[in-house]
PDB file of C-alpha atoms in Angstrom:
ATOM      1  CA  UNK W  24      82.100  93.412  70.607  1.00 51.00           C
ATOM      2  CA  UNK W  25      83.351  92.787  73.327  1.00 73.00           C
ATOM      3  CA  UNK W  26      82.860  89.698  75.709  1.00 89.00           C
ATOM      4  CA  UNK W  27      82.768  91.844  79.088  1.00 96.00           C
ATOM      5  CA  UNK W  28      80.718  93.920  80.737  1.00 95.00           C
ATOM      6  CA  UNK W  29      83.769  95.821  82.163  1.00 98.00           C
ATOM      7  CA  UNK W  30      87.014  95.840  82.666  1.00 98.00           C
ATOM      8  CA  UNK W  31      90.040  96.200  85.332  1.00 98.00           C
ATOM      9  CA  UNK W  32      93.539  98.245  84.362  1.00 98.00           C
ATOM     10  CA  UNK W  33      96.547  96.548  86.607  1.00 98.00           C
ATOM     11  CA  UNK W  34      99.227  98.433  86.424  1.00 98.00           C
ATOM     12  CA  UNK W  35     102.761  96.828  86.720  1.00 95.00           C
ATOM     13  CA  UNK W  36     100.480  93.637  86.858  1.00 89.00           C
ATOM     14  CA  UNK W  37     102.703  90.469  85.472  1.00 94.00           C
ATOM     15  CA  UNK W  38     105.234  90.007  88.734  1.00 90.00           C
ATOM     16  CA  UNK W  39     105.223  90.694  92.125  1.00 91.00           C
ATOM     17  CA  UNK W  40     102.614  92.119  93.925  1.00 93.00           C
ATOM     18  CA  UNK W  41     100.566  93.035  90.566  1.00 95.00           C
ATOM     19  CA  UNK W  42     100.749  89.495  89.580  1.00 96.00           C
ATOM     20  CA  UNK W  43      98.628  88.577  92.936  1.00 95.00           C
ATOM     21  CA  UNK W  44      96.458  90.722  92.366  1.00 98.00           C
ATOM     22  CA  UNK W  45      95.177  90.167  88.925  1.00 98.00           C
ATOM     23  CA  UNK W  46      94.716  86.153  89.878  1.00 98.00           C
ATOM     24  CA  UNK W  47      92.845  87.329  92.588  1.00 98.00           C
ATOM     25  CA  UNK W  48      90.549  89.387  90.398  1.00 98.00           C
ATOM     26  CA  UNK W  49      90.935  87.009  87.556  1.00 98.00           C
ATOM     27  CA  UNK W  50      89.443  84.484  90.533  1.00 97.00           C
ATOM     28  CA  UNK W  51      87.195  86.624  91.276  1.00 97.00           C
ATOM     29  CA  UNK W  52      85.316  88.145  88.544  1.00 97.00           C
ATOM     30  CA  UNK W  53      85.856  85.638  85.728  1.00 97.00           C
ATOM     31  CA  UNK W  54      83.075  87.726  83.497  1.00 97.00           C
ATOM     32  CA  UNK W  55      85.497  90.952  83.892  1.00 98.00           C
ATOM     33  CA  UNK W  56      88.101  91.607  81.569  1.00 98.00           C
ATOM     34  CA  UNK W  57      91.386  92.210  83.793  1.00 98.00           C
ATOM     35  CA  UNK W  58      94.373  93.696  81.403  1.00 98.00           C
ATOM     36  CA  UNK W  59      97.771  93.842  82.707  1.00 98.00           C
ATOM     37  CA  UNK W  60      99.641  96.979  82.072  1.00 98.00           C
ATOM     38  CA  UNK W  61     103.563  96.882  82.217  1.00 97.00           C
ATOM     39  CA  UNK W  62     106.437  97.280  80.025  1.00 94.00           C
ATOM     40  CA  UNK W  63     106.850  93.433  79.249  1.00 93.00           C
ATOM     41  CA  UNK W  64     105.816  90.469  80.120  1.00 93.00           C
ATOM     42  CA  UNK W  65     108.233  87.759  80.944  1.00 90.00           C
ATOM     43  CA  UNK W  66     107.008  85.088  82.112  1.00 91.00           C
ATOM     44  CA  UNK W  67     103.887  84.950  80.236  1.00 96.00           C
ATOM     45  CA  UNK W  68     102.181  86.087  83.512  1.00 97.00           C
ATOM     46  CA  UNK W  69      98.017  87.058  81.548  1.00 97.00           C
ATOM     47  CA  UNK W  70      98.851  83.367  80.433  1.00 97.00           C
ATOM     48  CA  UNK W  71      99.429  81.818  83.197  1.00 97.00           C
ATOM     49  CA  UNK W  72      97.106  83.287  85.211  1.00 98.00           C
ATOM     50  CA  UNK W  73      94.733  81.833  82.514  1.00 98.00           C
ATOM     51  CA  UNK W  74      95.650  77.991  82.671  1.00 98.00           C
ATOM     52  CA  UNK W  75      96.157  78.025  86.436  1.00 97.00           C
ATOM     53  CA  UNK W  76      91.703  79.382  86.348  1.00 98.00           C
ATOM     54  CA  UNK W  77      90.872  77.499  83.248  1.00 98.00           C
ATOM     55  CA  UNK W  78      89.917  81.435  82.281  1.00 97.00           C
ATOM     56  CA  UNK W  79      90.593  83.631  79.081  1.00 97.00           C
ATOM     57  CA  UNK W  80      89.161  87.210  80.837  1.00 97.00           C
ATOM     58  CA  UNK W  81      93.356  88.063  82.020  1.00 98.00           C
ATOM     59  CA  UNK W  82      95.122  89.780  78.717  1.00 98.00           C
ATOM     60  CA  UNK W  83      98.755  91.894  78.256  1.00 98.00           C
ATOM     61  CA  UNK W  84      98.739  95.592  77.098  1.00 98.00           C
ATOM     62  CA  UNK W  85     102.871  96.915  77.309  1.00 98.00           C
ATOM     63  CA  UNK W  86     102.864 100.191  78.773  1.00 98.00           C
ATOM     64  CA  UNK W  87     106.210 102.072  79.493  1.00 98.00           C
ATOM     65  CA  UNK W  88     104.876 104.909  82.474  1.00 98.00           C
ATOM     66  CA  UNK W  89     108.554 106.283  81.893  1.00 97.00           C
ATOM     67  CA  UNK W  90     107.675 108.229  78.498  1.00 98.00           C
ATOM     68  CA  UNK W  91     104.406 110.375  78.780  1.00 98.00           C
ATOM     69  CA  UNK W  92     103.964 109.853  74.691  1.00 98.00           C
ATOM     70  CA  UNK W  93     103.849 106.048  75.411  1.00 98.00           C
ATOM     71  CA  UNK W  94     101.467 106.043  78.004  1.00 98.00           C
ATOM     72  CA  UNK W  95      99.061 108.789  74.737  1.00 98.00           C
ATOM     73  CA  UNK W  96     100.318 105.107  72.765  1.00 98.00           C
ATOM     74  CA  UNK W  97      98.678 102.836  74.846  1.00 98.00           C
ATOM     75  CA  UNK W  98      95.411 104.693  75.535  1.00 98.00           C
ATOM     76  CA  UNK W  99      95.106 105.100  71.658  1.00 98.00           C
ATOM     77  CA  UNK W 100      95.234 101.485  71.425  1.00 98.00           C
ATOM     78  CA  UNK W 101      93.264 101.089  74.460  1.00 98.00           C
ATOM     79  CA  UNK W 102      90.562 103.024  72.690  1.00 96.00           C
ATOM     80  CA  UNK W 103      91.507 100.789  69.286  1.00 96.00           C
ATOM     81  CA  UNK W 104      90.659  97.512  71.085  1.00 96.00           C
ATOM     82  CA  UNK W 105      87.217  98.878  72.434  1.00 94.00           C
ATOM     83  CA  UNK W 106      87.788  97.227  75.880  1.00 97.00           C
ATOM     84  CA  UNK W 107      84.683  97.217  78.085  1.00 98.00           C
ATOM     85  CA  UNK W 108      84.210 100.328  80.661  1.00 98.00           C
ATOM     86  CA  UNK W 109      86.686 100.934  83.191  1.00 98.00           C
ATOM     87  CA  UNK W 110      84.982  99.169  87.314  1.00 98.00           C
ATOM     88  CA  UNK W 111      88.870  99.812  88.103  1.00 98.00           C
ATOM     89  CA  UNK W 112      92.348 101.482  87.770  1.00 98.00           C
ATOM     90  CA  UNK W 113      95.195  99.996  90.244  1.00 98.00           C
ATOM     91  CA  UNK W 114      98.245 102.136  89.878  1.00 98.00           C
ATOM     92  CA  UNK W 115     100.337  99.412  91.200  1.00 97.00           C
ATOM     93  CA  UNK W 116     103.401  99.918  88.829  1.00 96.00           C
ATOM     94  CA  UNK W 117     106.496 101.348  90.571  1.00 94.00           C
ATOM     95  CA  UNK W 118     110.158 102.414  89.933  1.00 93.00           C
ATOM     96  CA  UNK W 119     112.952 102.329  92.188  1.00 89.00           C
ATOM     97  CA  UNK W 120     117.059 103.125  91.635  1.00 88.00           C
ATOM     98  CA  UNK W 121     118.918 102.496  94.030  1.00 82.00           C
ATOM     99  CA  UNK W 122     121.951 103.869  92.465  1.00 80.00           C
ATOM    100  CA  UNK W 123     122.863 107.151  91.424  1.00 88.00           C
ATOM    101  CA  UNK W 124     119.587 109.825  89.944  1.00 94.00           C
ATOM    102  CA  UNK W 125     117.979 108.914  86.298  1.00 95.00           C
ATOM    103  CA  UNK W 126     115.294 110.265  84.470  1.00 97.00           C
ATOM    104  CA  UNK W 127     112.409 109.887  81.541  1.00 97.00           C
ATOM    105  CA  UNK W 128     113.034 110.137  78.355  1.00 96.00           C
ATOM    106  CA  UNK W 129     111.410 113.834  79.374  1.00 98.00           C
ATOM    107  CA  UNK W 130     114.028 114.185  80.892  1.00 98.00           C
ATOM    108  CA  UNK W 131     112.180 113.790  85.203  1.00 98.00           C
ATOM    109  CA  UNK W 132     113.612 112.630  87.913  1.00 97.00           C
ATOM    110  CA  UNK W 133     112.622 108.431  86.990  1.00 97.00           C
ATOM    111  CA  UNK W 134     110.417 107.861  90.110  1.00 97.00           C
ATOM    112  CA  UNK W 135     109.180 110.598  90.090  1.00 98.00           C
ATOM    113  CA  UNK W 136     108.227 110.222  87.181  1.00 98.00           C
ATOM    114  CA  UNK W 137     106.835 106.994  86.626  1.00 98.00           C
ATOM    115  CA  UNK W 138     105.330 106.613  90.144  1.00 98.00           C
ATOM    116  CA  UNK W 139     102.919 109.850  89.969  1.00 98.00           C
ATOM    117  CA  UNK W 140     103.300 111.311  86.348  1.00 98.00           C
ATOM    118  CA  UNK W 141     102.901 108.753  83.757  1.00 98.00           C
ATOM    119  CA  UNK W 142     100.156 107.195  85.625  1.00 98.00           C
ATOM    120  CA  UNK W 143      98.638 110.213  86.849  1.00 98.00           C
ATOM    121  CA  UNK W 144      98.406 111.307  82.399  1.00 98.00           C
ATOM    122  CA  UNK W 145      97.181 107.816  82.104  1.00 98.00           C
ATOM    123  CA  UNK W 146      94.346 108.739  84.144  1.00 98.00           C
ATOM    124  CA  UNK W 147      93.098 112.237  82.801  1.00 98.00           C
ATOM    125  CA  UNK W 148      93.478 109.741  79.462  1.00 98.00           C
ATOM    126  CA  UNK W 149      91.145 107.145  80.349  1.00 98.00           C
ATOM    127  CA  UNK W 150      88.647 109.010  82.970  1.00 98.00           C
ATOM    128  CA  UNK W 151      86.200 109.074  80.778  1.00 97.00           C
ATOM    129  CA  UNK W 152      86.341 105.524  80.105  1.00 98.00           C
ATOM    130  CA  UNK W 153      84.991 105.098  83.822  1.00 98.00           C
ATOM    131  CA  UNK W 154      81.807 103.307  85.075  1.00 98.00           C
ATOM    132  CA  UNK W 155      79.737 106.074  86.985  1.00 97.00           C
ATOM    133  CA  UNK W 156      81.010 103.386  90.491  1.00 98.00           C
ATOM    134  CA  UNK W 157      84.319 102.806  89.441  1.00 98.00           C
ATOM    135  CA  UNK W 158      87.462 102.731  91.244  1.00 98.00           C
ATOM    136  CA  UNK W 159      90.502 104.506  91.168  1.00 98.00           C
ATOM    137  CA  UNK W 160      93.315 102.732  93.343  1.00 98.00           C
ATOM    138  CA  UNK W 161      96.987 103.937  94.043  1.00 98.00           C
ATOM    139  CA  UNK W 162      99.886 102.036  95.218  1.00 97.00           C
ATOM    140  CA  UNK W 163     102.257 104.406  98.323  1.00 96.00           C
ATOM    141  CA  UNK W 164     103.817 103.441 100.842  1.00 93.00           C
ATOM    142  CA  UNK W 165     104.606 103.637 104.613  1.00 92.00           C
ATOM    143  CA  UNK W 166     108.160 105.120 103.984  1.00 93.00           C
ATOM    144  CA  UNK W 167     106.192 108.486 102.749  1.00 95.00           C
ATOM    145  CA  UNK W 168     106.106 109.759 105.918  1.00 93.00           C
ATOM    146  CA  UNK W 169     109.412 109.138 107.757  1.00 91.00           C
ATOM    147  CA  UNK W 170     107.520 109.377 111.437  1.00 90.00           C
ATOM    148  CA  UNK W 171     107.363 105.290 110.839  1.00 88.00           C
ATOM    149  CA  UNK W 172     111.378 105.355 110.868  1.00 78.00           C
ATOM    150  CA  UNK W 173     111.436 102.544 107.400  1.00 72.00           C
ATOM    151  CA  UNK W 174     115.195 104.221 107.613  1.00 77.00           C
ATOM    152  CA  UNK W 175     114.161 106.521 103.954  1.00 85.00           C
ATOM    153  CA  UNK W 176     114.112 110.158 103.837  1.00 89.00           C
ATOM    154  CA  UNK W 177     111.171 111.832 101.292  1.00 93.00           C
ATOM    155  CA  UNK W 178     112.199 115.019 100.335  1.00 94.00           C
ATOM    156  CA  UNK W 179     109.075 116.067  98.816  1.00 97.00           C
ATOM    157  CA  UNK W 180     108.931 120.006  98.887  1.00 97.00           C
ATOM    158  CA  UNK W 181     107.480 121.429  95.322  1.00 98.00           C
ATOM    159  CA  UNK W 182     106.693 119.250  91.790  1.00 98.00           C
ATOM    160  CA  UNK W 183     108.808 121.229  90.362  1.00 98.00           C
ATOM    161  CA  UNK W 184     111.807 120.630  92.332  1.00 97.00           C
ATOM    162  CA  UNK W 185     111.083 116.895  93.019  1.00 97.00           C
ATOM    163  CA  UNK W 186     110.728 116.430  88.974  1.00 98.00           C
ATOM    164  CA  UNK W 187     114.055 118.263  88.064  1.00 97.00           C
ATOM    165  CA  UNK W 188     115.712 118.212  90.954  1.00 95.00           C
ATOM    166  CA  UNK W 189     119.454 120.638  92.266  1.00 92.00           C
ATOM    167  CA  UNK W 190     122.174 119.384  91.803  1.00 90.00           C
ATOM    168  CA  UNK W 191     122.914 120.257  95.457  1.00 87.00           C
ATOM    169  CA  UNK W 192     119.294 117.918  96.062  1.00 86.00           C
ATOM    170  CA  UNK W 193     120.371 114.855  94.512  1.00 87.00           C
ATOM    171  CA  UNK W 194     123.707 115.197  95.931  1.00 85.00           C
ATOM    172  CA  UNK W 195     122.375 115.610  99.478  1.00 77.00           C
ATOM    173  CA  UNK W 196     120.369 111.890  98.990  1.00 83.00           C
ATOM    174  CA  UNK W 197     119.831 109.102  97.679  1.00 90.00           C
ATOM    175  CA  UNK W 198     117.751 106.395  94.768  1.00 89.00           C
ATOM    176  CA  UNK W 199     115.877 104.970  97.947  1.00 90.00           C
ATOM    177  CA  UNK W 200     115.287 108.625  99.472  1.00 93.00           C
ATOM    178  CA  UNK W 201     113.752 109.390  95.656  1.00 95.00           C
ATOM    179  CA  UNK W 202     110.928 106.633  95.852  1.00 93.00           C
ATOM    180  CA  UNK W 203     109.616 107.099  99.076  1.00 94.00           C
ATOM    181  CA  UNK W 204     109.454 111.273  97.796  1.00 97.00           C
ATOM    182  CA  UNK W 205     107.186 109.997  94.754  1.00 97.00           C
ATOM    183  CA  UNK W 206     105.389 108.251  97.670  1.00 97.00           C
ATOM    184  CA  UNK W 207     104.421 111.110  99.170  1.00 98.00           C
ATOM    185  CA  UNK W 208     103.662 112.777  95.766  1.00 98.00           C
ATOM    186  CA  UNK W 209     101.220 109.284  95.156  1.00 98.00           C
ATOM    187  CA  UNK W 210      99.599 110.331  98.569  1.00 98.00           C
ATOM    188  CA  UNK W 211      99.137 114.082  97.850  1.00 98.00           C
ATOM    189  CA  UNK W 212      97.487 113.131  94.298  1.00 98.00           C
ATOM    190  CA  UNK W 213      94.888 110.405  96.161  1.00 98.00           C
ATOM    191  CA  UNK W 214      93.943 112.876  98.539  1.00 98.00           C
ATOM    192  CA  UNK W 215      93.449 115.634  96.163  1.00 98.00           C
ATOM    193  CA  UNK W 216      91.394 113.363  92.622  1.00 98.00           C
ATOM    194  CA  UNK W 217      89.341 112.296  95.809  1.00 98.00           C
ATOM    195  CA  UNK W 218      88.004 116.300  96.703  1.00 97.00           C
ATOM    196  CA  UNK W 219      87.866 116.731  93.160  1.00 97.00           C
ATOM    197  CA  UNK W 220      85.562 113.583  92.376  1.00 97.00           C
ATOM    198  CA  UNK W 221      83.556 114.952  95.767  1.00 96.00           C
ATOM    199  CA  UNK W 222      82.914 117.743  94.893  1.00 96.00           C
ATOM    200  CA  UNK W 223      81.472 117.157  91.428  1.00 95.00           C
ATOM    201  CA  UNK W 224      78.099 115.299  91.069  1.00 94.00           C
ATOM    202  CA  UNK W 225      79.175 112.866  88.445  1.00 94.00           C
ATOM    203  CA  UNK W 226      82.005 111.661  90.754  1.00 97.00           C
ATOM    204  CA  UNK W 227      80.179 111.056  93.348  1.00 94.00           C
ATOM    205  CA  UNK W 228      79.232 107.052  93.514  1.00 97.00           C
ATOM    206  CA  UNK W 229      82.995 107.090  92.809  1.00 98.00           C
ATOM    207  CA  UNK W 230      86.125 105.314  94.942  1.00 98.00           C
ATOM    208  CA  UNK W 231      89.769 106.247  95.360  1.00 98.00           C
ATOM    209  CA  UNK W 232      91.839 105.024  97.042  1.00 98.00           C
ATOM    210  CA  UNK W 233      95.980 104.518  98.216  1.00 98.00           C
ATOM    211  CA  UNK W 234      97.220 101.354  99.881  1.00 98.00           C
ATOM    212  CA  UNK W 235     100.620 100.872 102.008  1.00 95.00           C
ATOM    213  CA  UNK W 236     101.376  97.090 101.077  1.00 92.00           C
ATOM    214  CA  UNK W 237     104.012  97.536 104.127  1.00 82.00           C
ATOM    215  CA  UNK W 238     108.282  96.097 103.667  1.00 77.00           C
ATOM    216  CA  UNK W 239     107.128  93.384 101.530  1.00 66.00           C
ATOM    217  CA  UNK W 240     108.637  90.283  99.714  1.00 62.00           C
ATOM    218  CA  UNK W 241     109.707  88.752  97.029  1.00 58.00           C
ATOM    219  CA  UNK W 242     109.405  91.898  95.291  1.00 62.00           C
ATOM    220  CA  UNK W 243     110.969  92.717  91.755  1.00 60.00           C
ATOM    221  CA  UNK W 244     111.194  97.032  93.081  1.00 57.00           C
ATOM    222  CA  UNK W 245     114.757  95.370  93.989  1.00 52.00           C
ATOM    223  CA  UNK W 246     115.244  94.805  90.104  1.00 57.00           C
ATOM    224  CA  UNK W 247     118.024  97.442  89.622  1.00 56.00           C
ATOM    225  CA  UNK W 248     119.828  96.596  92.650  1.00 54.00           C
ATOM    226  CA  UNK W 249     122.593  94.468  93.400  1.00 57.00           C
ATOM    227  CA  UNK W 250     122.938  90.379  92.960  1.00 51.00           C
ATOM    228  CA  UNK W 251     122.941  90.077  95.954  1.00 52.00           C
ATOM    229  CA  UNK W 252     120.390  92.072  97.230  1.00 52.00           C
ATOM    230  CA  UNK W 253     118.428  90.857  94.681  1.00 56.00           C
ATOM    231  CA  UNK W 254     118.687  87.028  95.476  1.00 54.00           C
ATOM    232  CA  UNK W 255     118.255  88.017  99.271  1.00 49.00           C
ATOM    233  CA  UNK W 256     114.576  89.198  98.546  1.00 56.00           C
ATOM    234  CA  UNK W 257     113.607  87.353  96.328  1.00 58.00           C
ATOM    235  CA  UNK W 258     114.911  84.458  97.444  1.00 59.00           C
ATOM    236  CA  UNK W 259     115.662  84.868 101.594  1.00 52.00           C
ATOM    237  CA  UNK W 260     113.264  87.177 102.773  1.00 57.00           C
ATOM    238  CA  UNK W 261     110.391  85.313 101.866  1.00 64.00           C
ATOM    239  CA  UNK W 262     111.222  82.602 104.707  1.00 64.00           C
ATOM    240  CA  UNK W 263     111.401  84.962 106.638  1.00 62.00           C
ATOM    241  CA  UNK W 264     108.523  86.664 107.228  1.00 61.00           C
ATOM    242  CA  UNK W 265     107.292  85.585 109.646  1.00 67.00           C
ATOM    243  CA  UNK W 266     109.931  86.162 111.549  1.00 62.00           C
ATOM    244  CA  UNK W 267     110.408  89.744 110.409  1.00 63.00           C
ATOM    245  CA  UNK W 268     107.014  90.986 111.392  1.00 69.00           C
ATOM    246  CA  UNK W 269     107.117  89.152 114.369  1.00 64.00           C
ATOM    247  CA  UNK W 270     110.547  91.075 115.920  1.00 61.00           C
ATOM    248  CA  UNK W 271     110.336  93.799 113.235  1.00 66.00           C
ATOM    249  CA  UNK W 272     106.932  95.349 112.375  1.00 70.00           C
ATOM    250  CA  UNK W 273     103.492  93.651 111.730  1.00 71.00           C
ATOM    251  CA  UNK W 274     103.590  95.823 108.741  1.00 71.00           C
ATOM    252  CA  UNK W 275     105.908  92.847 106.573  1.00 76.00           C
ATOM    253  CA  UNK W 276     104.350  91.033 104.062  1.00 76.00           C
ATOM    254  CA  UNK W 277     104.493  87.976 101.847  1.00 82.00           C
ATOM    255  CA  UNK W 278     103.597  89.427  97.793  1.00 87.00           C
ATOM    256  CA  UNK W 279     100.202  87.687  97.455  1.00 89.00           C
ATOM    257  CA  UNK W 280      99.021  88.757 100.801  1.00 91.00           C
ATOM    258  CA  UNK W 281      99.615  92.251  99.649  1.00 93.00           C
ATOM    259  CA  UNK W 282      97.786  91.598  96.171  1.00 95.00           C
ATOM    260  CA  UNK W 283      94.945  89.965  97.661  1.00 96.00           C
ATOM    261  CA  UNK W 284      94.592  93.351  99.716  1.00 96.00           C
ATOM    262  CA  UNK W 285      95.207  95.512  96.506  1.00 98.00           C
ATOM    263  CA  UNK W 286      91.900  93.508  95.475  1.00 98.00           C
ATOM    264  CA  UNK W 287      90.158  93.751  97.751  1.00 98.00           C
ATOM    265  CA  UNK W 288      90.549  98.088  97.852  1.00 98.00           C
ATOM    266  CA  UNK W 289      89.681  97.582  94.029  1.00 98.00           C
ATOM    267  CA  UNK W 290      86.533  95.141  94.341  1.00 98.00           C
ATOM    268  CA  UNK W 291      85.562  95.014  98.534  1.00 97.00           C
ATOM    269  CA  UNK W 292      81.850  96.017  99.710  1.00 96.00           C
ATOM    270  CA  UNK W 293      83.622  97.817 102.548  1.00 97.00           C
ATOM    271  CA  UNK W 294      86.127 100.011 100.026  1.00 97.00           C
ATOM    272  CA  UNK W 295      83.004 101.405  98.452  1.00 97.00           C
ATOM    273  CA  UNK W 296      82.338 105.251  98.036  1.00 97.00           C
ATOM    274  CA  UNK W 297      85.286 106.543 100.238  1.00 98.00           C
ATOM    275  CA  UNK W 298      87.309 109.054  98.799  1.00 98.00           C
ATOM    276  CA  UNK W 299      90.915 110.016  99.165  1.00 98.00           C
ATOM    277  CA  UNK W 300      91.813 107.267 102.325  1.00 98.00           C
ATOM    278  CA  UNK W 301      94.926 105.689 102.562  1.00 98.00           C
ATOM    279  CA  UNK W 302      94.637 102.286 103.466  1.00 97.00           C
ATOM    280  CA  UNK W 303      97.671  99.753 105.552  1.00 94.00           C
ATOM    281  CA  UNK W 304      96.588  96.526 104.923  1.00 91.00           C
ATOM    282  CA  UNK W 305      92.642  96.429 105.210  1.00 94.00           C
ATOM    283  CA  UNK W 306      92.605  99.221 107.906  1.00 95.00           C
ATOM    284  CA  UNK W 307      91.946 103.129 107.194  1.00 97.00           C
ATOM    285  CA  UNK W 308      95.115 104.898 108.382  1.00 96.00           C
ATOM    286  CA  UNK W 309      96.881 108.330 109.146  1.00 96.00           C
ATOM    287  CA  UNK W 310      98.907 109.586 106.412  1.00 97.00           C
ATOM    288  CA  UNK W 311     101.881 112.164 107.088  1.00 97.00           C
ATOM    289  CA  UNK W 312     101.539 115.477 108.800  1.00 97.00           C
ATOM    290  CA  UNK W 313     102.805 116.636 104.900  1.00 97.00           C
ATOM    291  CA  UNK W 314     101.164 114.703 103.110  1.00 97.00           C
ATOM    292  CA  UNK W 315      97.546 116.171 105.072  1.00 97.00           C
ATOM    293  CA  UNK W 316      98.351 119.966 103.690  1.00 98.00           C
ATOM    294  CA  UNK W 317      95.793 121.082 101.418  1.00 98.00           C
ATOM    295  CA  UNK W 318      97.965 123.113  99.944  1.00 98.00           C
ATOM    296  CA  UNK W 319     100.548 120.697  98.828  1.00 98.00           C
ATOM    297  CA  UNK W 320      97.661 118.707  97.366  1.00 98.00           C
ATOM    298  CA  UNK W 321      96.289 121.484  95.619  1.00 98.00           C
ATOM    299  CA  UNK W 322      99.787 122.572  94.072  1.00 98.00           C
ATOM    300  CA  UNK W 323     100.627 119.053  92.788  1.00 98.00           C
ATOM    301  CA  UNK W 324      97.085 118.922  90.859  1.00 98.00           C
ATOM    302  CA  UNK W 325      98.076 121.941  89.576  1.00 98.00           C
ATOM    303  CA  UNK W 326     100.782 121.267  88.459  1.00 98.00           C
ATOM    304  CA  UNK W 327     100.874 117.671  86.656  1.00 98.00           C
ATOM    305  CA  UNK W 328      97.582 118.806  84.718  1.00 98.00           C
ATOM    306  CA  UNK W 329     100.108 121.498  83.785  1.00 98.00           C
ATOM    307  CA  UNK W 330     102.625 119.043  83.014  1.00 98.00           C
ATOM    308  CA  UNK W 331     100.772 116.179  80.630  1.00 98.00           C
ATOM    309  CA  UNK W 332      99.016 118.083  78.913  1.00 98.00           C
ATOM    310  CA  UNK W 333      99.581 119.093  75.808  1.00 97.00           C
ATOM    311  CA  UNK W 334      97.055 122.163  74.930  1.00 98.00           C
ATOM    312  CA  UNK W 335      94.623 124.765  76.385  1.00 97.00           C
ATOM    313  CA  UNK W 336      91.146 122.634  75.329  1.00 98.00           C
ATOM    314  CA  UNK W 337      93.149 119.816  76.702  1.00 98.00           C
ATOM    315  CA  UNK W 338      94.100 121.423  80.203  1.00 98.00           C
ATOM    316  CA  UNK W 339      90.811 122.812  80.860  1.00 98.00           C
ATOM    317  CA  UNK W 340      89.029 119.195  79.810  1.00 97.00           C
ATOM    318  CA  UNK W 341      91.281 117.893  82.839  1.00 98.00           C
ATOM    319  CA  UNK W 342      90.974 120.345  85.469  1.00 97.00           C
ATOM    320  CA  UNK W 343      87.092 119.096  85.144  1.00 96.00           C
ATOM    321  CA  UNK W 344      88.054 115.832  84.962  1.00 97.00           C
ATOM    322  CA  UNK W 345      86.530 115.013  82.030  1.00 94.00           C
TER     323      UNK W 345
END
């Protein structure tokens, strides 16, 4: 029997913004089990947070979002562990490949597969574990909206074409553009989930929101970039944030600041009950014209269920959000 009444699950919670989110939530909610989940925990983040706060409510569980089978293994381990009901699912993990195209273990374009598909399956497998007033918080990005002119060109067409891009599409895009495309999917899915929650009385008290954390330093998102980019991102850019914020954009933040904002979405009273709302920092913000299209939201919702469900029975359960 767990000594905690509820739990919060944070994907990618071992480094960068995810670490600071976990730290903030553990400090605010010492009686809640905080579970940080990522492929590895190289710096023993859970132990570090526990020691820093003189607490013991943070644990680590390995999770590989690049494999649907391993996402299912994680859900099984969650069941076996007997963790308390989930009060917040914080989908923070993300990956970006600045070079050539990469694929998940399931043959899906990797940015879309990890940033969207793995998280969507995890949601459907754990939805029955959510509290009645649980929150689902998805980290997206302003790069999903080309009108914001962050220098990336998302190319979202259909989920099938994004998951399995044709040679001409691969030739005409970069890894950073594919990352931006996956962030479009994050927003579309957030809005679709919010509408499906709102349509079902059993989910009326739940919350689903997305966050644009802004251009952020330091970040482990650049881990697949060249050594010079990694060095600048981790060691130089954080010192320049105040200057960059003044001359480039107000939405340039330290990882600790974005982590606090993400934690606020997970537990802040001001957010309670909102469904399908997109935030920049702590303010509601419009989404791209493309992401506003309900037909695209529903297409992705249906396609995702068809892709991750293993049987007709599971497909029906996922569609009903059971």
